Coordinates of C-alpha atoms and ligand atoms in Angstrom, one line a residue:
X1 CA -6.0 13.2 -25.6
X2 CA -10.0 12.6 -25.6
X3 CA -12.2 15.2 -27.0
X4 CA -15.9 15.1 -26.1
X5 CA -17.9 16.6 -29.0
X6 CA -21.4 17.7 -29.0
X7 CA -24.0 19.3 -31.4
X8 CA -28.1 19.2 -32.3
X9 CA -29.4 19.7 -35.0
X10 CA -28.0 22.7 -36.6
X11 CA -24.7 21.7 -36.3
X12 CA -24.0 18.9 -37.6
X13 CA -21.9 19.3 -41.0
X14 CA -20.3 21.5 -38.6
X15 CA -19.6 18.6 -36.0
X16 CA -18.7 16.4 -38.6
X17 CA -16.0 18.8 -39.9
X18 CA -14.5 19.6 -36.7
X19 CA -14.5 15.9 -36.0
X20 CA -12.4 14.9 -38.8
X21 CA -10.3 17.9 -38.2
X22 CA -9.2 16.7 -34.9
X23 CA -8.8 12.8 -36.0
X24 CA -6.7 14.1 -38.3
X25 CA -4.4 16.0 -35.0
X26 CA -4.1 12.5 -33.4
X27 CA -7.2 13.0 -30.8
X28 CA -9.4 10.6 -30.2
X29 CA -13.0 12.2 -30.4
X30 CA -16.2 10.8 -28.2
X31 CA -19.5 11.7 -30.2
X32 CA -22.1 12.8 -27.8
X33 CA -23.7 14.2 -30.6
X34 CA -26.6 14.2 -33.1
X35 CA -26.1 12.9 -36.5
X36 CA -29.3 14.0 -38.1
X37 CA -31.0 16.7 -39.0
X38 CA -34.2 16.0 -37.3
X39 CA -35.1 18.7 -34.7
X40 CA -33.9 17.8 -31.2
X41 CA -32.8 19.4 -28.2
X42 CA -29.4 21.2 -27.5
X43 CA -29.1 20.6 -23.5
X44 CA -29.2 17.1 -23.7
X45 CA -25.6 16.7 -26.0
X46 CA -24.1 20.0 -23.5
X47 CA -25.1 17.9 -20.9
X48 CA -23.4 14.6 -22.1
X49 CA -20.2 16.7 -23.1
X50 CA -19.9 18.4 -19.7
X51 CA -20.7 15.2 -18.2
X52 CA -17.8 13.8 -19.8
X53 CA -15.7 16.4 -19.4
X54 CA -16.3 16.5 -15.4
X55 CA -16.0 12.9 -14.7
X56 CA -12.4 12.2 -16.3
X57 CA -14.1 10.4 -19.5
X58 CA -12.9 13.1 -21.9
X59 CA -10.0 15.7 -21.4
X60 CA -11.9 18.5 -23.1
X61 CA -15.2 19.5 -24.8
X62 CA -16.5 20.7 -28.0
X63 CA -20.0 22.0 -28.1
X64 CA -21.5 22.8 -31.1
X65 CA -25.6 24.4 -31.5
X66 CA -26.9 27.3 -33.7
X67 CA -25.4 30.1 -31.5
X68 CA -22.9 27.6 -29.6
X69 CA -25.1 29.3 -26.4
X70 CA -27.6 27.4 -25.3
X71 CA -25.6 23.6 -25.9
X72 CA -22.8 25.6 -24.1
X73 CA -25.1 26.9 -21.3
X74 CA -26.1 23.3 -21.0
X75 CA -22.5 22.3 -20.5
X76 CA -21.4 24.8 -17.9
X77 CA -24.5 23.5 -15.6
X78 CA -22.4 20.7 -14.7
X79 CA -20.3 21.1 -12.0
X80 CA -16.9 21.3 -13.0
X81 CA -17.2 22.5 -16.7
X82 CA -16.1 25.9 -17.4
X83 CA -17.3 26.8 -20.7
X84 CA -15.5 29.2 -23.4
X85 CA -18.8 30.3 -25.7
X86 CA -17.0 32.6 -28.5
X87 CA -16.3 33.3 -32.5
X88 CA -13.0 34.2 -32.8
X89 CA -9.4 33.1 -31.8
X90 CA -8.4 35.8 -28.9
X91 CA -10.8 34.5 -26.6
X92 CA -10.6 31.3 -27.0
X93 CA -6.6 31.2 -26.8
X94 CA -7.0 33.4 -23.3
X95 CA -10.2 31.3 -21.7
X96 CA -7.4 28.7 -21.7
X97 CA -4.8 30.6 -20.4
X98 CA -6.6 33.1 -18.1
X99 CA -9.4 31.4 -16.9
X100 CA -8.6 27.1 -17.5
X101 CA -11.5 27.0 -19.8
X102 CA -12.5 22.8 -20.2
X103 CA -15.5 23.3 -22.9
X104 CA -15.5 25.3 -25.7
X105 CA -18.7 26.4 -27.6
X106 CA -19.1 28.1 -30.8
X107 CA -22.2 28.5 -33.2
X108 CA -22.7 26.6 -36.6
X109 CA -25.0 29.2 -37.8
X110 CA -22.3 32.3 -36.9
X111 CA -18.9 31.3 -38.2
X112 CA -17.7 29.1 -40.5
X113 CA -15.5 25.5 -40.6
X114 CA -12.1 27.3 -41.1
X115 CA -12.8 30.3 -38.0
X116 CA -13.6 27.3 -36.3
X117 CA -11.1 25.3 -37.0
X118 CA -8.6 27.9 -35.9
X119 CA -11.0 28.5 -33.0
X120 CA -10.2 25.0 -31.9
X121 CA -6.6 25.1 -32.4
X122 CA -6.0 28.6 -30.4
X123 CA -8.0 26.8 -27.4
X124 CA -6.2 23.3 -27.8
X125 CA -2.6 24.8 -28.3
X126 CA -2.5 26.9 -25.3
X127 CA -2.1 26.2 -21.8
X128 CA -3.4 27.6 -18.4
X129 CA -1.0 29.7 -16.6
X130 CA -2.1 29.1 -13.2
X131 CA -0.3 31.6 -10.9
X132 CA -2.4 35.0 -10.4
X133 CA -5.4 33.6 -11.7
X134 CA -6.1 30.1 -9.6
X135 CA -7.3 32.2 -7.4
X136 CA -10.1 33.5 -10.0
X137 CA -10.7 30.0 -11.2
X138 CA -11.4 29.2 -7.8
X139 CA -13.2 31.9 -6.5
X140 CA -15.6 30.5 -9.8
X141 CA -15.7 26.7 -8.7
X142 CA -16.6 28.6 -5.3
X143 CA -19.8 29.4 -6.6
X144 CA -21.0 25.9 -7.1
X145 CA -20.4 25.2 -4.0
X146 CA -23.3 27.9 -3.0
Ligands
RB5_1 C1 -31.9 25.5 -32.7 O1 -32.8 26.1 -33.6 C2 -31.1 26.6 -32.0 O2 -32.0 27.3 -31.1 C3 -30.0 26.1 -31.3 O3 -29.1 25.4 -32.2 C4 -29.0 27.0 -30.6 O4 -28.7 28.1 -31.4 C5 -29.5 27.4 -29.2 O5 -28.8 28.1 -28.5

């Protein structure tokens, strides 16, 4: 399985954590990424990681900023991405499940590497149930169309 992953500036120990972490599952991970400190701009890298995502390229995405909003804002603009922004397990394990959740976001600066590594293993561990909620999901993909 391909993992997109995706980060600016204040994320990147972070990135590079989560990286290893997944390497060390058996994914292989695509770095859209920054690997520097130097200030740059959060939509570019949610762009690249939803762009990934939506075109086949990469199963899933990881996107990684200060707050994990704004890089996972920039993700969910691409159509096809539905983005999971959140700092703690529950959610995570049911925006899989509940709402087929392709992107998850989460903020360097708000929890640390082992939240998010459990984070990441809720949301990579748990299907989508399909059923009573493709409807939902599809009422959502609905809106791009608009
Ligand atoms: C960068 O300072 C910060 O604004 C960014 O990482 C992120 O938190 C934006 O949502």
């Amino acid at each position: 399985m391909k993992i997109a992953i995706g980060n600016d500036h204040a994320a990147v120990e972070m990135k590079q954590e989560i990286k290893a972490y997944l390497e060390s599952k058996g994914y292989e991970v695509i770095n859209f990424g920054t690997d520097t400190n130097a200030s740059c701009d959060y939509p570019e890298f949610g762009e690249k990681v939803g762009r990934a995502v939506a075109s086949g390229e990469a199963d899933y995405g990881i996107t990684i900023c200060g707050t994990g909003i704004g890089i996972g804002i920039a993700a969910g603009k691409v159509k096809g991405v539905r983005v999971c922004t959140c700092s703690e397990p529950y959610s995570a394990r049911l925006s899989r499940m509940h709402n087929n959740t392709n992107v998850l976001s989460f903020g360097a600066r708000v929890i640390g590497v082992e939240m998010a590594k459990m984070i990441v293993d809720e949301w990579l561990n748990n299907e989508y149930e399909g059923g009573r909620h493709q409807r939902r999901v599809d009422m959502l993909m609905e809106i791009e169309n608009h």
